[in-house]
Short mmCIF file of C-alpha atoms and ligand atoms in Angstrom, two decimals:
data_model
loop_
_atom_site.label_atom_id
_atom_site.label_comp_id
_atom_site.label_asym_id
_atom_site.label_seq_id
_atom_site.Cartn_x
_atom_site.Cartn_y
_atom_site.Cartn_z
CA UNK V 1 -50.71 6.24 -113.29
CA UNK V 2 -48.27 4.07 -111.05
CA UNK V 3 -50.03 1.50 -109.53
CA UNK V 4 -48.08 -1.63 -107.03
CA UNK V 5 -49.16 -5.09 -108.39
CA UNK V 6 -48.88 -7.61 -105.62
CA UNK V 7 -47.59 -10.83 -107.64
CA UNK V 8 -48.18 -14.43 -106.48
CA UNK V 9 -47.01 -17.10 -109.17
CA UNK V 10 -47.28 -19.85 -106.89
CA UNK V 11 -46.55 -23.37 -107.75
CA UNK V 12 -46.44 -25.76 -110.89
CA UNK V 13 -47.56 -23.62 -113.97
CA UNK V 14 -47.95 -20.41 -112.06
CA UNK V 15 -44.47 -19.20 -112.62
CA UNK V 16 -45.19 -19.69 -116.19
CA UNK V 17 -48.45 -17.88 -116.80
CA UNK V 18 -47.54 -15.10 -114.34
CA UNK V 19 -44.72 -14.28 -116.46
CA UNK V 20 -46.77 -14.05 -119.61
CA UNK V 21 -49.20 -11.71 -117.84
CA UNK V 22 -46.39 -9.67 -116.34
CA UNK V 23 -45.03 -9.24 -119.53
CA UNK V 24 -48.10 -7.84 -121.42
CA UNK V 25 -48.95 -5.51 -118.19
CA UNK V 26 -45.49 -4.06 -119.03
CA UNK V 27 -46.24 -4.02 -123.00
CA UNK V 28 -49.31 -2.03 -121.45
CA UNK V 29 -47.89 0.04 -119.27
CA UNK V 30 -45.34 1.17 -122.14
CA UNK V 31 -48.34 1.75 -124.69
CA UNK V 32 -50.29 3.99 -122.34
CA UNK V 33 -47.61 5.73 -120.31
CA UNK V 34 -48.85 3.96 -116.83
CA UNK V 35 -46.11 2.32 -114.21
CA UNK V 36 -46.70 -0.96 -112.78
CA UNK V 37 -44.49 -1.58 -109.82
CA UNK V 38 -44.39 -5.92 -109.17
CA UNK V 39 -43.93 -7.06 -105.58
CA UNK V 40 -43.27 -10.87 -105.61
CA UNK V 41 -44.70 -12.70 -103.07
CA UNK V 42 -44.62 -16.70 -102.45
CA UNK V 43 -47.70 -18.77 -101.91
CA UNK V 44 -48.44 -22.44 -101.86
CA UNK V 45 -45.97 -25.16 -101.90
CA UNK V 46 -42.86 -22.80 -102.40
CA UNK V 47 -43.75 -21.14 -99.08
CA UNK V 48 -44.12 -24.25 -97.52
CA UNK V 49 -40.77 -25.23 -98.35
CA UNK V 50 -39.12 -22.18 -97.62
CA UNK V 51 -40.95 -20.74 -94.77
CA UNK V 52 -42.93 -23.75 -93.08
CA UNK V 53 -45.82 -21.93 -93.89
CA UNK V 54 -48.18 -21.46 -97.15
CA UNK V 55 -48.08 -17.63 -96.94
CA UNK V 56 -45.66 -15.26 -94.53
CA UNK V 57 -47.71 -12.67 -92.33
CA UNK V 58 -45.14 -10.21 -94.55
CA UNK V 59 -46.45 -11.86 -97.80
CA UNK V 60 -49.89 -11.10 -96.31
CA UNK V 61 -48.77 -7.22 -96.08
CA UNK V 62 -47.26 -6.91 -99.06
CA UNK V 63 -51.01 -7.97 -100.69
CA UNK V 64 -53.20 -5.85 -98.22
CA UNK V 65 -50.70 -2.87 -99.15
CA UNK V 66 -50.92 -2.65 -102.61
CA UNK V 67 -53.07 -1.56 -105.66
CA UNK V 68 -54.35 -5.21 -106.64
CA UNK V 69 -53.24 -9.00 -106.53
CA UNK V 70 -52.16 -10.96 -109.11
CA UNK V 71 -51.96 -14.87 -108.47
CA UNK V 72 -51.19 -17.81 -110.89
CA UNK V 73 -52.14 -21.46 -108.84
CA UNK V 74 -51.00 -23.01 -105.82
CA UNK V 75 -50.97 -26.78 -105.18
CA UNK V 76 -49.69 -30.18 -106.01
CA UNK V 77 -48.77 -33.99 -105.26
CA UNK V 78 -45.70 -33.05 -103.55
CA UNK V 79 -47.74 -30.87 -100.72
CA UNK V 80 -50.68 -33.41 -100.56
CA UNK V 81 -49.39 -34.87 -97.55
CA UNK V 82 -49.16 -31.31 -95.32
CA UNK V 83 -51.12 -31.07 -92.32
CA UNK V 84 -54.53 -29.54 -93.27
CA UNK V 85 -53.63 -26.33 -91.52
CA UNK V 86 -51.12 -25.49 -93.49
CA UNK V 87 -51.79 -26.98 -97.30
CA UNK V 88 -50.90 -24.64 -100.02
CA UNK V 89 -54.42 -23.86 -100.93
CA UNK V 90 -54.87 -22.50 -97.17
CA UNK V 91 -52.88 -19.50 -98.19
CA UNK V 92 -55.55 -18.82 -100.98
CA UNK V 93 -58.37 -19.00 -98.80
CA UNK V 94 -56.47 -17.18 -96.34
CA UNK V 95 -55.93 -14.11 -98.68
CA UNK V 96 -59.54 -13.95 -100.04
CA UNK V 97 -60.75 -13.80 -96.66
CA UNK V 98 -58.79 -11.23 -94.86
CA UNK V 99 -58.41 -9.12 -97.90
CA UNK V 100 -62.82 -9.41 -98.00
CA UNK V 101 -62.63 -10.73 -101.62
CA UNK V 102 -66.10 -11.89 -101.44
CA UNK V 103 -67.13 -11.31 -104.42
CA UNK V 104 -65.19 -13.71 -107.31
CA UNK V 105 -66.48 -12.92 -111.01
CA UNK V 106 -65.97 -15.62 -113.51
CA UNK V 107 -66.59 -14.59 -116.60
CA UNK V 108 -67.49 -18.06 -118.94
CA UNK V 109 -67.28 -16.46 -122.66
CA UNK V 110 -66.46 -18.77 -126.01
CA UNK V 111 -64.37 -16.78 -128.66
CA UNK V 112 -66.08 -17.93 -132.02
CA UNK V 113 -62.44 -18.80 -133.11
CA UNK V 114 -62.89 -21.39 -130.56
CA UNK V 115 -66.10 -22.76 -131.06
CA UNK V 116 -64.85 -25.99 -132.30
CA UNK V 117 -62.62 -26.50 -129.17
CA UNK V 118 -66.14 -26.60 -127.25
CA UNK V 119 -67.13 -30.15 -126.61
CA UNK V 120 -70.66 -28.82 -127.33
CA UNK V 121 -72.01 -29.52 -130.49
CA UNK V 122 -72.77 -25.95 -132.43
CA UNK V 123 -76.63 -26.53 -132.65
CA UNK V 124 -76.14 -26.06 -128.68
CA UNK V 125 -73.97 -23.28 -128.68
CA UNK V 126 -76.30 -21.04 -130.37
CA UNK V 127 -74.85 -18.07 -131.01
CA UNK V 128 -72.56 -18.26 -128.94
CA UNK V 129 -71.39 -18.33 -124.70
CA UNK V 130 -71.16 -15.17 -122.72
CA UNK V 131 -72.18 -15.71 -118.88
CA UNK V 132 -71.15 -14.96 -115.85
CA UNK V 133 -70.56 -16.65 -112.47
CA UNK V 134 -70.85 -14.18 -109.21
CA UNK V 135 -69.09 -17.19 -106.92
CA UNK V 136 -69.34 -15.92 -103.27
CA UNK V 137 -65.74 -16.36 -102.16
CA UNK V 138 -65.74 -15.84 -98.13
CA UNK V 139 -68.24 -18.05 -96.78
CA UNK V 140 -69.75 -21.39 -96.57
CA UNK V 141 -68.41 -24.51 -95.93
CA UNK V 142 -65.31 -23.49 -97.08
CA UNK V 143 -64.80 -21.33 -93.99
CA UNK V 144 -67.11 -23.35 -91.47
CA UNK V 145 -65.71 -25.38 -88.61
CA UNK V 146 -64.45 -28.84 -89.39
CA UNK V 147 -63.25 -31.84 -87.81
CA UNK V 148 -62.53 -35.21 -87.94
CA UNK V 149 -62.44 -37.72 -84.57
CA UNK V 150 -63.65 -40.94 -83.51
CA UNK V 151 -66.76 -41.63 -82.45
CA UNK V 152 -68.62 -44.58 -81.22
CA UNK V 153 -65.06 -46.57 -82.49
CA UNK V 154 -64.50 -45.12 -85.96
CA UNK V 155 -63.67 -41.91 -87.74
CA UNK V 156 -66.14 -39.22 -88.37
CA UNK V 157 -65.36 -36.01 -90.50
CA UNK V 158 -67.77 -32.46 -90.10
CA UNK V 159 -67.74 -29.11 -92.17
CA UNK V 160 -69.62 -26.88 -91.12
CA UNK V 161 -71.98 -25.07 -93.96
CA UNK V 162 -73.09 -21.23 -92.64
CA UNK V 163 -74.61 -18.07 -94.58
CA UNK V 164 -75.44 -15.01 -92.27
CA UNK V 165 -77.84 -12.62 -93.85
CA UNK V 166 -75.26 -9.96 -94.82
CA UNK V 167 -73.00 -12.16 -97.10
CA UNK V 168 -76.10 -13.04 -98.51
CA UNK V 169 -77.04 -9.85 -99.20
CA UNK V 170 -73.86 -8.03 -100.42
CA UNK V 171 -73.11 -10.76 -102.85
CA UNK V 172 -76.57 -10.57 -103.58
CA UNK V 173 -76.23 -6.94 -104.37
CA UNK V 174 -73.15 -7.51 -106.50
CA UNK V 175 -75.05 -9.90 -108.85
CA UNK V 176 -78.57 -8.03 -109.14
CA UNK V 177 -75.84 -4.52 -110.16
CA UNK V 178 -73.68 -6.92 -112.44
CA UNK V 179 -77.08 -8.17 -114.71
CA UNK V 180 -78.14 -4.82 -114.53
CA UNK V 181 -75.13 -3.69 -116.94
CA UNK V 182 -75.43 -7.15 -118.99
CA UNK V 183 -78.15 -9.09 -120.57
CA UNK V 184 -80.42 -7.68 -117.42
CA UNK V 185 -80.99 -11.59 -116.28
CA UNK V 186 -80.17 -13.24 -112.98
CA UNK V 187 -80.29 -16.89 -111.81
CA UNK V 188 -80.03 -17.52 -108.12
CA UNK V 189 -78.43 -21.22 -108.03
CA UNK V 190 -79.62 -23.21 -104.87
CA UNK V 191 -80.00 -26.33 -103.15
CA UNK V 192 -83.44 -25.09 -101.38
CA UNK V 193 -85.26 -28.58 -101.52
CA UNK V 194 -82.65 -29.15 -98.69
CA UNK V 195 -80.58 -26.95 -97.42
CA UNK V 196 -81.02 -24.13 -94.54
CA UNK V 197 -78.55 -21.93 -95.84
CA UNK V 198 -79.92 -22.36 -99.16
CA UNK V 199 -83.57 -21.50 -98.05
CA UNK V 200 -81.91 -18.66 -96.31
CA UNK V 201 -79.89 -17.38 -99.80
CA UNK V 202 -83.58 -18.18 -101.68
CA UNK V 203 -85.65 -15.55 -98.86
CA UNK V 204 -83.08 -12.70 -99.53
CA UNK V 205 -82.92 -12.58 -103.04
CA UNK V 206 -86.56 -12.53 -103.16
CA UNK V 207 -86.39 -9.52 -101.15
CA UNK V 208 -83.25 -7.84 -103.23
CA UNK V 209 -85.44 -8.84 -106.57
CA UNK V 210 -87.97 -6.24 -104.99
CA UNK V 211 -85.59 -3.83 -105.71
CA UNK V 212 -83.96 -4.47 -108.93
CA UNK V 213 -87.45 -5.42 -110.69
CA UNK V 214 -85.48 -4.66 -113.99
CA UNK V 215 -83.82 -8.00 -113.67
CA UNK V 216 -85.51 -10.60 -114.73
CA UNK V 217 -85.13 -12.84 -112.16
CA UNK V 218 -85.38 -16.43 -111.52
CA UNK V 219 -84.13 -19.12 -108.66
CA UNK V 220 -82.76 -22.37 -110.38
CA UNK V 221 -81.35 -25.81 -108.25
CA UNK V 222 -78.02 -26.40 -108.30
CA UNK V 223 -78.15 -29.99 -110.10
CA UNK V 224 -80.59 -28.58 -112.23
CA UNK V 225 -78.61 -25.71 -113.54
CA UNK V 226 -75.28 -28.24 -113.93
CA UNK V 227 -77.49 -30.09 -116.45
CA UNK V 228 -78.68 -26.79 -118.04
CA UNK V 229 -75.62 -25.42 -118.46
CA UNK V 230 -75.17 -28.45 -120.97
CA UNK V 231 -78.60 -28.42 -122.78
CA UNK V 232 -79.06 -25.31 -123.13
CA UNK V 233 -76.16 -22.90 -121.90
CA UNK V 234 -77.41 -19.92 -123.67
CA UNK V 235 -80.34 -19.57 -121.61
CA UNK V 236 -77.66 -18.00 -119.27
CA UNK V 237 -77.01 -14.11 -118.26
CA UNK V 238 -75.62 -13.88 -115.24
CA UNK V 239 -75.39 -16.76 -112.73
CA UNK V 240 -75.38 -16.18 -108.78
CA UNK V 241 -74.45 -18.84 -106.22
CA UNK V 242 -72.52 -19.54 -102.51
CA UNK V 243 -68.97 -20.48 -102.97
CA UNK V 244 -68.84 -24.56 -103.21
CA UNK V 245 -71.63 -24.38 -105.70
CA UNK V 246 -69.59 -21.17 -107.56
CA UNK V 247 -66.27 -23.65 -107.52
CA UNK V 248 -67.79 -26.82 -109.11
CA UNK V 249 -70.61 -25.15 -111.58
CA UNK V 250 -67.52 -22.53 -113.11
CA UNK V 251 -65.07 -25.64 -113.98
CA UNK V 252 -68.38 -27.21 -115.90
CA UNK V 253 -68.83 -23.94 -117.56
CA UNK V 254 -65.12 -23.79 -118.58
CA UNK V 255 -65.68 -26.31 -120.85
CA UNK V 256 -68.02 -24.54 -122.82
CA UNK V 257 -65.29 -22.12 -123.58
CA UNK V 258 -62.61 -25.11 -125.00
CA UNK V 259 -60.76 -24.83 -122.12
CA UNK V 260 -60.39 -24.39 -118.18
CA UNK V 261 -57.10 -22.53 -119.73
CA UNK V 262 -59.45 -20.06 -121.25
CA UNK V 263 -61.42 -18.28 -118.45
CA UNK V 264 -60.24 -15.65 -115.84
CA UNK V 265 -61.43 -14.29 -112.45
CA UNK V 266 -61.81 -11.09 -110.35
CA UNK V 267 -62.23 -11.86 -106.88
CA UNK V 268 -63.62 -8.57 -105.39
CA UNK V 269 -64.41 -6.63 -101.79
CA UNK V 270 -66.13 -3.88 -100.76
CA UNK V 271 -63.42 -1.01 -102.23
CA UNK V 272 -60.79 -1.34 -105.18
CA UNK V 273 -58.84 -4.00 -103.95
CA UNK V 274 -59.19 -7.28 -106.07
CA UNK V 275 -57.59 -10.32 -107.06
CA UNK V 276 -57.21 -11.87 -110.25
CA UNK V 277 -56.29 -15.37 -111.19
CA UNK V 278 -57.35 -17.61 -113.58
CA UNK V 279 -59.59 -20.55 -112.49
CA UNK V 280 -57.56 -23.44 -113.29
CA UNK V 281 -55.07 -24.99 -111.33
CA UNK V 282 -51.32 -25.52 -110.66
CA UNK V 283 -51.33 -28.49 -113.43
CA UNK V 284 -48.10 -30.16 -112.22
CA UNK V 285 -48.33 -32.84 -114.93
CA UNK V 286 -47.06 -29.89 -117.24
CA UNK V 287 -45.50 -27.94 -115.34
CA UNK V 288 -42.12 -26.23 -116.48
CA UNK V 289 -43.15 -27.62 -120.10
CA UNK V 290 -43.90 -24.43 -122.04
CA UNK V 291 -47.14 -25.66 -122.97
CA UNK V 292 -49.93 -23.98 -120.58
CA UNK V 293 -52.76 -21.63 -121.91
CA UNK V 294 -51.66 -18.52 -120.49
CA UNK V 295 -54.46 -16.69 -121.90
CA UNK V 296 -56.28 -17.41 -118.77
CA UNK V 297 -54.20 -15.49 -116.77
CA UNK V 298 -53.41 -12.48 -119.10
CA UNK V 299 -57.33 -12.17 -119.24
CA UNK V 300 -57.03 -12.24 -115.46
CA UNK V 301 -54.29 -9.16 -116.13
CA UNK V 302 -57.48 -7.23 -117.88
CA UNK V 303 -59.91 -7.47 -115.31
CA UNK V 304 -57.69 -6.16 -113.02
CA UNK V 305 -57.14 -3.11 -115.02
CA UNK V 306 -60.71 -2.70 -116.07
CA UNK V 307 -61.97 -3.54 -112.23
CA UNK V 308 -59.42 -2.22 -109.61
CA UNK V 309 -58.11 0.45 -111.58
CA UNK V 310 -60.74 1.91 -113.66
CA UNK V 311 -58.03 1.31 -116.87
CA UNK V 312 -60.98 0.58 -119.34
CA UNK V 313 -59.20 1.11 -122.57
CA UNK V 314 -56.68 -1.04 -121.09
CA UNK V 315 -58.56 -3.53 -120.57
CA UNK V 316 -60.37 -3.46 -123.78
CA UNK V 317 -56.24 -3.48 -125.62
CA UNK V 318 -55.61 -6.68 -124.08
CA UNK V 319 -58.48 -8.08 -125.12
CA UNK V 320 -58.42 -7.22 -128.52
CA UNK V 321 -54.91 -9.05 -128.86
CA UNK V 322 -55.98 -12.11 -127.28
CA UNK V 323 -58.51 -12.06 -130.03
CA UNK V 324 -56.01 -11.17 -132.39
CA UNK V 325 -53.91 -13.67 -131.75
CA UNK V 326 -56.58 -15.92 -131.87
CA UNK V 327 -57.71 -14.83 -135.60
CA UNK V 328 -53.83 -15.63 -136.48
CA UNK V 329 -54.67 -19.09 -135.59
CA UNK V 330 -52.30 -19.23 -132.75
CA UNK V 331 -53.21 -22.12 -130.11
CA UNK V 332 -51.93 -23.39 -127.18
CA UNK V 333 -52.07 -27.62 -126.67
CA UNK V 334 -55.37 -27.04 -124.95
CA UNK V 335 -57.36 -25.48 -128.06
CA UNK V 336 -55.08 -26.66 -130.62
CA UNK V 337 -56.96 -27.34 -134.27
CA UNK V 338 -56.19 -28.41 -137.31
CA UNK V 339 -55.23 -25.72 -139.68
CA UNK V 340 -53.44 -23.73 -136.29
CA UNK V 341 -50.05 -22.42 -135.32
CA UNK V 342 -49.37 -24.12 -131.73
CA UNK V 343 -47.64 -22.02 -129.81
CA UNK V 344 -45.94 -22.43 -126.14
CA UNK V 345 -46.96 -20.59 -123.14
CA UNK V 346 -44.03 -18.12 -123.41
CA UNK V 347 -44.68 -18.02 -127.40
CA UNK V 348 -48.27 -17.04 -126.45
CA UNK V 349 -47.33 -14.13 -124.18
CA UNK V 350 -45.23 -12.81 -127.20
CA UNK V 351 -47.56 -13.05 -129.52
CA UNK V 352 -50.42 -11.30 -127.35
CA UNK V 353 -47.73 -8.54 -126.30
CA UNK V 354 -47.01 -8.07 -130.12
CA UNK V 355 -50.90 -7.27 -131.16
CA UNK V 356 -51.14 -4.37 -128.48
C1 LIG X 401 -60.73 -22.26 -107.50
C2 LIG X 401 -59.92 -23.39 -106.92
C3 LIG X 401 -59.79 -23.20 -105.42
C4 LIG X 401 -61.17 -23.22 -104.82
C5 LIG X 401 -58.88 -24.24 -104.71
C6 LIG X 401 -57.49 -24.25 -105.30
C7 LIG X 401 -58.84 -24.03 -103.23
O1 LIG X 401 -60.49 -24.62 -107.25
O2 LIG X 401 -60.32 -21.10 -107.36
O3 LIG X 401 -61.77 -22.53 -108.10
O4 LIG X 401 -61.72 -24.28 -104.54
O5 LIG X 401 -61.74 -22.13 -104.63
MG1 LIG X 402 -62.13 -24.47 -108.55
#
């Protein structure tokens, strides 16, 4: 199969990672006789400084025109200062929304070799991690209104939170299907003690759980759930909730993997389109270092195989060689233990490439 990757490394360690994703799609794409054609694309700070702009209306094209969307990070110190409207992380927002990603999978699972990288004592860990967060990715108060302008003689800043029944529902939908093929549980995380848009989300579940009476089902509050997640994480199947709730909760669930390095997204729409970065960020303090997890992002490289283009076997090779490499005792900085090989970021790529 050919297929045309759109490729966004972005800024600080997103060169890095990209690469080490890149070069185990290509190990891939040798292995099973497939074609992966890479269209590079800037985003973030580097398109600030060459363009003006976080992302050119042809970088936009290049991503709506091709098979899937690979990104790395965007971000750091040196754009903090832009004008709002045009901050690296605009760009990202931009692309999920006009390419419909609503849907953004995060996937929170703690390889056993890791378990001691977890800042969770074992007792807690039970058997082990394996949830998911279905983080709606298009709405909210990340695309409300805001402002900020004087009033009454001093500053005062608004963002707008809004739901509309539809992006309830289809995200809805994507969660109730997703538990279906997992542990068959689903926990609708809400402020609803407070929040309209919340009380909203809470009223059309209810009616989706109607349908999907398989799931068990169960509505949890958001400052509840972040202490849960600590006590007693393995209570956990399959977590939905709107997007600032999806952003905050999935860095607190990294952690129960050993690392924010660790843990990979799909951001999805309606058709086969996706995008796939991992969930950490650009990490300028280490930037051009050779020491960033890149696992995060060549996990990132399987879900876009197994997701947008049905490569399940792929999917399932890359996998097994992160897991590989992880038996071998190979760490990056981030998960490094006693007894282990550290490797670098590039070193990790290798070594991942090498087991498929
Ligand atoms: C994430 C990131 C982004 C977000 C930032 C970089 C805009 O934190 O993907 O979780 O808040 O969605
Ligand atoms: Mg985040």
């Amino acid at each position: 199969m050919t297929k045309n990757i759109a490729v966004l490394p972005g800024d600080g360690i997103g060169p890095e990672i990209i690469a080490e994703a890149i070069k185990v799609l290509n190990k891939v794409a040798e292995k099973f006789g497939h074609e992966f054609k890479f269209t590079y694309v800037d985003i973030g700070g580097c398109s600030i400084d060459k363009y003006g702009v976080p992302i050119t209306e042809d970088g936009m094209e290049k991503c709506k025109n091709a098979h899937s969307v690979l990104l790395g990070a965007v971000g750091g110190p040196k754009w903090d200062g832009c004008d709002p409207s045009i901050r690296p992380e605009k760009a990202l927002l931009k692309v999920r929304k006009e390419l419909g990603l609503f849907a953004n999978l995060r996937p929170t699972k703690l390889f056993p070799q890791l378990a001691d990288a977890s800042p969770l004592k074992e007792s807690v860990m039970g058997e082990g991690i394996d949830l998911l967060i279905v983080r709606e990715l298009t709405g909210g108060v990340y695309f409300g209104d805001r402002d900020t302008s004087e009033k009454n003689g001093e500053l005062v800043a608004t963002d707008i939170m809004s739901y509309s029944q539809h992006e309830i529902e289809r995200i809805g939908r994507v969660a109730f299907e997703t538990a279906r093929k997992r542990g068959k549980k689903l926990a609708s995380v809400d402020k609803a003690n407070v929040l309209d848009t919340s009380r909203l989300w809470r009223k059309i579940m209810h009616e989706l759980k109607e349908e999907y009476s398989d799931v068990e089902y169960s509505d949890i509050l958001v400052d509840n759930t972040a202490m849960q997640l600590i006590k007693n994480p393995t209570q956990f199947d399959v977590l939905v909730t709107e997007n600032m709730f999806g952003d905050i909760l999935s860095d607190e669930a990294s952690m129960l993997t050993g690392s924010i390095g660790m843990m990979p997204s799909a951001s999805l729409s309606e058709g086969t389109l996706g995008m796939y970065e991992p969930i950490h960020g650009s990490a300028p303090d280490i930037a051009g270092q050779n020491i960033a997890n890149s696992l995060g992002t060549i996990l990132s490289a399987a879900m876009m195989l197994r997701y947008s283009f049905n490569m399940a076997d792929e999917a399932d090779a890359i996998e097994g060689a992160v897991n590989s490499v992880l038996d071998k005792g190979y760490r990056t900085a981030d998960i490094m233990q006693d007894g282990c090989v550290r490797l670098g970021c590039k070193e990790m790529g290798d070594a991942v490439s090498d087991c498929i």
